[in-house]
Amino acid sequence: TEIYTLSLHDALPISFVSAQAIKCRAAVAWKASAPLVIEEVEIAPPRAGEVRFKVVSSGLCHSDWHMLVGKQAAFQFPAILGHEGAGVVESVGAGITDFQPGDHVIPLYAAQCRECKYCKRPETNYCDRIKATQVSRPRPSKNVKPCFVEFVLRDVDLLYVF
């Protein structure tokens, strides 16, 4: 196994270990209106079409807060929240060519086709093609990946490299 080391903004050392499961900490919500519990979780290596990245920053948005306080009746506990964040690619799954270890990424709430006029503009990530498919069917819940954890697996169409 190769191990890589990178310093992000000269302050945060990040180590990369490829093709192995990673044990790391996550903030787990076990029930509504209860404090988050820091627990150890295991993050699998990325499969084809997936990227695993180390979270270096995460935010709590209003939709996360609604889930945490129990205002979303359909929300199921336990859960790891946080769909807003930023990180550094640790490893990539088979067939991934647009991302490599060390790339700085942000997870996207909505997927991108990377071909329509909106995906090609830097001002937005509201994909015209995917928006059209979401009118008739909801976005799959498997694509909602949390950032209140040290490492995240993410489908490649739900990441933006900068």
Coordinates of N, CA and C in Angstrom, one line a residue:
T1 N 0.8 -1.2 0.0 CA 0.0 0.0 0.0 C 0.9 1.2 0.0
E2 N 0.6 2.2 -0.9 CA 1.3 3.4 -0.9 C 0.7 4.4 0.0
I3 N 1.5 5.2 0.7 CA 0.9 6.2 1.6 C 1.4 7.6 1.1
Y4 N 0.5 8.5 0.9 CA 0.8 9.8 0.4 C 0.6 10.8 1.6
T5 N 1.3 11.9 1.6 CA 1.1 13.0 2.6 C 1.0 14.3 1.8
L6 N 0.0 15.1 2.2 CA -0.3 16.4 1.6 C -0.6 17.4 2.7
S7 N -0.2 18.6 2.5 CA -0.5 19.7 3.4 C -1.5 20.6 2.8
L8 N -2.6 20.8 3.3 CA -3.6 21.7 2.8 C -3.5 23.0 3.5
H9 N -3.3 24.1 2.7 CA -3.1 25.4 3.3 C -2.0 25.5 4.3
D10 N -1.0 24.6 4.2 CA 0.2 24.6 5.1 C -0.2 24.4 6.6
A11 N -1.4 23.9 6.8 CA -1.8 23.8 8.2 C -2.4 22.4 8.6
L12 N -3.0 21.7 7.6 CA -3.7 20.5 7.9 C -3.1 19.3 7.2
P13 N -2.3 18.5 7.9 CA -1.7 17.3 7.2 C -2.7 16.3 6.9
I14 N -2.7 15.7 5.7 CA -3.6 14.7 5.3 C -2.8 13.5 4.8
S15 N -3.1 12.3 5.3 CA -2.4 11.1 4.8 C -3.4 10.3 3.9
F16 N -2.9 9.7 2.9 CA -3.7 8.9 2.0 C -3.3 7.5 2.0
V17 N -4.2 6.6 2.2 CA -4.0 5.2 2.1 C -5.0 4.6 1.1
S18 N -4.5 4.0 0.0 CA -5.4 3.6 -1.0 C -5.9 2.1 -0.9
A19 N -7.1 1.8 -1.4 CA -7.6 0.4 -1.6 C -7.8 -0.3 -0.3
Q20 N -8.0 0.3 0.8 CA -8.3 -0.3 2.1 C -9.5 0.4 2.7
A21 N -10.2 -0.3 3.6 CA -11.3 0.4 4.4 C -10.6 1.3 5.4
I22 N -11.2 2.4 5.7 CA -10.7 3.3 6.7 C -11.6 3.4 7.9
K23 N -11.0 3.3 9.1 CA -11.8 3.6 10.3 C -11.6 5.0 10.7
C24 N -12.7 5.7 10.9 CA -12.5 7.1 11.3 C -13.7 7.6 12.2
R25 N -13.7 8.8 12.6 CA -14.7 9.3 13.5 C -15.8 10.0 12.7
A26 N -17.1 9.9 13.2 CA -18.2 10.5 12.6 C -19.1 11.0 13.7
A27 N -19.9 12.1 13.4 CA -20.9 12.6 14.4 C -22.2 12.0 14.0
V28 N -22.7 11.1 14.9 CA -23.9 10.3 14.6 C -25.1 10.9 15.3
A29 N -26.2 11.1 14.6 CA -27.4 11.5 15.3 C -28.2 10.2 15.5
W30 N -28.5 9.9 16.8 CA -29.2 8.6 17.1 C -30.7 8.9 17.2
K31 N -31.1 10.1 17.6 CA -32.5 10.4 17.7 C -32.7 11.9 17.6
A32 N -33.9 12.3 17.4 CA -34.2 13.7 17.2 C -34.0 14.5 18.5
S33 N -33.5 15.7 18.4 CA -33.2 16.6 19.6 C -32.2 16.1 20.6
A34 N -31.4 15.1 20.2 CA -30.4 14.6 21.1 C -29.0 15.1 20.6
P35 N -28.0 15.2 21.5 CA -26.7 15.6 21.0 C -26.1 14.6 20.0
L36 N -25.3 15.0 19.1 CA -24.6 14.1 18.2 C -23.5 13.3 19.0
V37 N -23.3 12.1 18.6 CA -22.3 11.2 19.4 C -21.2 11.0 18.4
I38 N -20.0 11.2 18.9 CA -18.8 10.9 18.1 C -18.5 9.5 18.2
E39 N -18.5 8.7 17.1 CA -18.3 7.3 17.0 C -17.3 6.9 15.9
E40 N -16.7 5.7 16.0 CA -15.9 5.2 15.0 C -16.7 4.5 14.0
V41 N -16.5 4.8 12.7 CA -17.2 4.1 11.6 C -16.2 3.7 10.6
E42 N -16.6 2.7 9.7 CA -15.7 2.2 8.7 C -16.2 2.7 7.3
I43 N -15.2 3.3 6.5 CA -15.5 3.7 5.2 C -14.8 2.8 4.2
A44 N -15.6 2.1 3.4 CA -15.1 1.2 2.4 C -14.2 1.9 1.4
P45 N -13.4 1.1 0.7 CA -12.6 1.7 -0.4 C -13.6 2.0 -1.6
P46 N -13.3 3.0 -2.4 CA -14.2 3.4 -3.5 C -14.3 2.3 -4.5
R47 N -15.6 2.1 -5.0 CA -15.9 1.2 -6.1 C -15.8 1.9 -7.4
A48 N -16.1 1.3 -8.5 CA -16.1 1.9 -9.8 C -17.1 3.1 -9.7
G49 N -16.7 4.2 -10.2 CA -17.6 5.4 -10.2 C -17.6 6.2 -8.9
E50 N -16.8 5.8 -7.9 CA -16.8 6.5 -6.6 C -15.4 7.1 -6.4
V51 N -15.5 8.1 -5.5 CA -14.3 8.8 -5.0 C -14.4 8.9 -3.5
R52 N -13.3 8.6 -2.8 CA -13.3 8.7 -1.4 C -12.4 9.9 -1.0
F53 N -12.9 10.8 -0.2 CA -12.2 12.0 0.1 C -12.2 12.3 1.6
K54 N -11.1 12.9 2.1 CA -11.0 13.4 3.5 C -11.7 14.7 3.6
V55 N -12.7 14.8 4.6 CA -13.4 16.0 4.8 C -12.5 16.9 5.6
V56 N -12.3 18.2 5.1 CA -11.5 19.1 5.9 C -12.4 20.3 6.4
S57 N -13.6 20.4 5.9 CA -14.6 21.4 6.4 C -16.0 20.9 6.1
S58 N -16.9 21.2 7.1 CA -18.3 20.8 6.9 C -19.2 21.8 7.6
G59 N -20.4 22.0 7.0 CA -21.3 22.9 7.6 C -22.6 22.3 7.9
L60 N -23.4 22.9 8.8 CA -24.7 22.4 9.1 C -25.7 23.4 8.5
C61 N -26.4 22.9 7.5 CA -27.4 23.8 6.8 C -28.8 23.6 7.5
H62 N -29.7 24.4 7.0 CA -31.0 24.4 7.7 C -31.7 23.1 7.5
S63 N -31.6 22.4 6.3 CA -32.2 21.1 6.2 C -31.6 20.1 7.2
D64 N -30.3 20.1 7.4 CA -29.7 19.2 8.4 C -30.3 19.5 9.8
W65 N -30.5 20.8 10.1 CA -31.0 21.2 11.4 C -32.5 20.7 11.6
H66 N -33.3 20.8 10.5 CA -34.6 20.3 10.5 C -34.7 18.8 10.8
M67 N -33.8 18.0 10.2 CA -33.7 16.6 10.5 C -33.3 16.3 11.9
L68 N -32.3 17.1 12.4 CA -31.7 16.9 13.7 C -32.7 17.1 14.8
V69 N -33.6 18.1 14.6 CA -34.6 18.4 15.7 C -35.9 17.7 15.5
G70 N -36.0 16.9 14.5 CA -37.2 16.0 14.3 C -38.3 16.7 13.5
K71 N -38.0 17.7 12.7 CA -39.0 18.4 11.9 C -39.3 17.8 10.6
Q72 N -38.5 16.7 10.2 CA -38.7 16.0 9.0 C -39.2 14.6 9.4
A73 N -40.5 14.4 9.3 CA -41.1 13.1 9.7 C -40.6 11.9 9.1
A74 N -40.2 12.0 7.8 CA -39.7 10.8 7.0 C -38.3 10.5 7.3
F75 N -37.6 11.4 8.0 CA -36.2 11.1 8.3 C -36.0 10.0 9.2
Q76 N -35.0 9.1 8.9 CA -34.8 7.9 9.8 C -33.4 8.0 10.5
F77 N -33.5 7.7 11.8 CA -32.3 7.7 12.6 C -31.9 6.2 12.8
P78 N -30.6 5.9 13.1 CA -29.5 6.8 13.2 C -29.0 7.3 11.9
A79 N -28.3 8.4 11.9 CA -27.8 9.0 10.6 C -26.6 9.9 10.9
I80 N -25.8 10.0 9.8 CA -24.7 11.0 9.8 C -25.1 12.1 8.9
L81 N -25.2 13.3 9.4 CA -25.7 14.4 8.6 C -24.5 15.2 7.9
G82 N -24.9 16.2 7.2 CA -23.9 17.2 6.7 C -23.7 16.9 5.2
H83 N -24.5 17.6 4.3 CA -24.2 17.5 2.9 C -23.4 18.6 2.3
E84 N -23.0 19.6 3.2 CA -22.2 20.7 2.8 C -20.8 20.5 3.3
G85 N -19.8 20.5 2.5 CA -18.4 20.3 2.9 C -17.4 20.5 1.9
A86 N -16.1 20.3 2.2 CA -15.0 20.4 1.3 C -14.0 19.4 1.7
G87 N -13.2 18.9 0.8 CA -12.2 17.9 1.2 C -11.1 17.7 0.1
V88 N -10.3 16.7 0.4 CA -9.2 16.3 -0.5 C -9.3 14.9 -0.9
V89 N -9.2 14.6 -2.2 CA -9.4 13.2 -2.7 C -8.3 12.3 -2.0
E90 N -8.7 11.2 -1.5 CA -7.8 10.2 -0.9 C -7.6 9.1 -1.8
S91 N -8.6 8.6 -2.5 CA -8.5 7.5 -3.4 C -9.7 7.5 -4.4
V92 N -9.5 6.8 -5.5 CA -10.6 6.8 -6.5 C -10.9 5.3 -7.0
G93 N -12.1 5.1 -7.4 CA -12.5 3.8 -7.8 C -12.1 3.5 -9.3
A94 N -12.3 2.3 -9.7 CA -11.9 1.9 -11.1 C -12.6 2.8 -12.1
G95 N -11.9 3.2 -13.2 CA -12.4 3.9 -14.3 C -12.5 5.4 -14.1
I96 N -12.1 5.9 -12.9 CA -12.2 7.4 -12.6 C -10.9 8.0 -13.2
T97 N -11.1 9.0 -14.1 CA -10.0 9.7 -14.7 C -10.0 11.2 -14.4
D98 N -11.1 11.7 -14.0 CA -11.2 13.2 -13.8 C -10.8 13.6 -12.4
F99 N -10.6 12.6 -11.5 CA -10.1 12.9 -10.1 C -8.9 12.1 -9.8
Q100 N -8.1 12.6 -8.9 CA -6.9 11.9 -8.5 C -6.6 12.3 -7.1
P101 N -5.8 11.4 -6.3 CA -5.5 11.8 -4.9 C -4.8 13.1 -4.9
G102 N -5.2 13.9 -3.9 CA -4.7 15.3 -3.7 C -5.6 16.4 -4.3
D103 N -6.6 16.0 -5.2 CA -7.5 17.0 -5.7 C -8.4 17.6 -4.6
H104 N -8.6 18.9 -4.6 CA -9.5 19.5 -3.7 C -10.9 19.4 -4.3
V105 N -11.9 19.0 -3.5 CA -13.3 18.8 -4.0 C -14.3 19.3 -3.1
I106 N -15.5 19.6 -3.6 CA -16.7 19.9 -2.8 C -17.7 18.9 -3.2
P107 N -18.5 18.3 -2.3 CA -19.6 17.5 -2.7 C -20.8 18.3 -3.1
L108 N -21.5 17.8 -4.1 CA -22.6 18.6 -4.7 C -23.9 17.9 -4.2
Y109 N -24.9 18.8 -3.9 CA -26.2 18.2 -3.4 C -26.9 17.6 -4.6
A110 N -26.7 18.1 -5.8 CA -27.4 17.6 -7.0 C -26.3 17.2 -8.0
A111 N -26.5 16.1 -8.7 CA -25.5 15.6 -9.6 C -25.3 16.5 -10.8
Q112 N -24.2 16.3 -11.5 CA -23.9 17.1 -12.7 C -23.7 16.1 -13.9
C113 N -24.1 16.5 -15.1 CA -23.8 15.7 -16.3 C -22.5 16.2 -16.9
R114 N -22.1 17.4 -16.5 CA -20.8 18.0 -17.0 C -20.9 18.3 -18.5
E115 N -22.1 18.3 -19.1 CA -22.2 18.6 -20.6 C -23.2 19.7 -20.9
C116 N -24.2 19.9 -20.1 CA -25.2 20.9 -20.4 C -24.7 22.3 -20.2
K117 N -25.4 23.3 -20.6 CA -24.9 24.7 -20.5 C -24.7 25.2 -19.1
Y118 N -25.5 24.6 -18.1 CA -25.4 25.0 -16.7 C -24.1 24.4 -16.1
C119 N -23.9 23.1 -16.4 CA -22.7 22.4 -15.8 C -21.4 23.0 -16.4
K120 N -21.4 23.6 -17.6 CA -20.2 24.2 -18.1 C -19.9 25.6 -17.6
R121 N -20.9 26.2 -16.9 CA -20.7 27.5 -16.3 C -20.2 27.4 -14.9
P122 N -19.3 28.2 -14.5 CA -18.7 28.1 -13.1 C -19.7 28.7 -12.0
E123 N -20.7 29.4 -12.5 CA -21.6 30.1 -11.5 C -22.6 29.1 -10.9
T124 N -22.9 28.0 -11.4 CA -24.0 27.1 -10.9 C -23.7 25.7 -11.1
N125 N -24.3 24.8 -10.4 CA -24.2 23.4 -10.6 C -25.6 22.8 -10.7
Y126 N -26.5 23.6 -11.1 CA -27.9 23.1 -11.2 C -28.1 22.5 -12.6
C127 N -27.8 21.3 -12.8 CA -27.8 20.6 -14.1 C -29.1 20.5 -14.7
D128 N -29.2 21.0 -16.0 CA -30.5 21.0 -16.7 C -31.0 19.6 -17.0
R129 N -30.1 18.7 -17.4 CA -30.5 17.3 -17.7 C -31.0 16.6 -16.5
I130 N -30.2 16.7 -15.4 CA -30.6 15.9 -14.2 C -31.9 16.5 -13.6
K131 N -32.0 17.9 -13.7 CA -33.2 18.5 -13.1 C -34.4 18.0 -13.8
A132 N -34.4 17.7 -15.1 CA -35.5 17.2 -15.9 C -35.9 15.8 -15.4
T133 N -34.9 15.0 -15.0 CA -35.3 13.6 -14.6 C -35.8 13.6 -13.2
Q134 N -35.5 14.7 -12.4 CA -35.9 14.7 -11.0 C -37.3 15.2 -10.9
V135 N -37.9 15.8 -11.9 CA -39.3 16.2 -11.9 C -40.2 15.0 -11.7
S136 N -39.9 13.9 -12.4 CA -40.8 12.8 -12.4 C -40.4 11.7 -11.4
R137 N -39.2 11.7 -10.9 CA -38.8 10.8 -9.9 C -37.8 11.5 -8.9
P138 N -37.9 11.1 -7.6 CA -37.1 11.8 -6.6 C -35.6 11.3 -6.8
R139 N -34.7 12.2 -6.3 CA -33.3 11.8 -6.3 C -33.1 10.7 -5.4
P140 N -32.3 9.7 -5.8 CA -32.1 8.5 -5.0 C -31.4 8.8 -3.6
S141 N -31.9 8.3 -2.6 CA -31.3 8.6 -1.2 C -29.9 8.1 -1.1
K142 N -29.5 7.1 -1.9 CA -28.1 6.6 -1.8 C -27.1 7.7 -2.1
N143 N -27.5 8.7 -2.9 CA -26.6 9.7 -3.3 C -26.4 10.8 -2.2
V144 N -27.2 10.8 -1.1 CA -27.0 11.8 -0.1 C -25.9 11.2 0.8
K145 N -24.7 11.7 0.7 CA -23.6 11.2 1.5 C -23.2 12.3 2.5
P146 N -23.0 11.9 3.8 CA -22.7 12.9 4.8 C -21.3 13.4 4.8
C147 N -21.2 14.6 5.4 CA -19.9 15.2 5.6 C -19.5 15.4 7.1
F148 N -20.3 14.9 8.0 CA -20.0 15.0 9.4 C -19.2 13.7 9.8
V149 N -18.2 13.4 9.0 CA -17.4 12.2 9.1 C -16.0 12.6 8.5
E150 N -15.0 11.9 8.9 CA -13.7 12.3 8.5 C -13.4 11.9 7.0
F151 N -14.0 10.8 6.5 CA -13.8 10.4 5.1 C -15.2 10.1 4.6
V152 N -15.4 10.3 3.3 CA -16.7 10.2 2.6 C -16.4 9.5 1.3
L153 N -17.4 8.5 0.9 CA -17.4 7.9 -0.4 C -18.5 8.7 -1.2
R154 N -18.2 9.1 -2.4 CA -19.2 9.9 -3.2 C -19.2 9.4 -4.6
D155 N -20.4 9.4 -5.2 CA -20.5 9.1 -6.7 C -19.8 10.2 -7.4
V156 N -19.0 9.9 -8.4 CA -18.2 10.9 -9.1 C -19.1 12.1 -9.7
D157 N -20.3 11.8 -10.1 CA -21.2 12.9 -10.6 C -21.7 13.8 -9.5
L158 N -21.3 13.5 -8.3 CA -21.7 14.4 -7.1 C -20.5 15.1 -6.5
L159 N -19.5 15.3 -7.3 CA -18.3 16.0 -6.8 C -17.9 17.1 -7.8
Y160 N -17.3 18.1 -7.3 CA -16.7 19.2 -8.1 C -15.3 19.4 -7.7
V161 N -14.4 19.3 -8.7 CA -12.9 19.5 -8.4 C -12.6 21.0 -8.6
F162 N -11.8 21.6 -7.7 CA -11.4 23.0 -7.9 C -9.9 23.1 -7.7

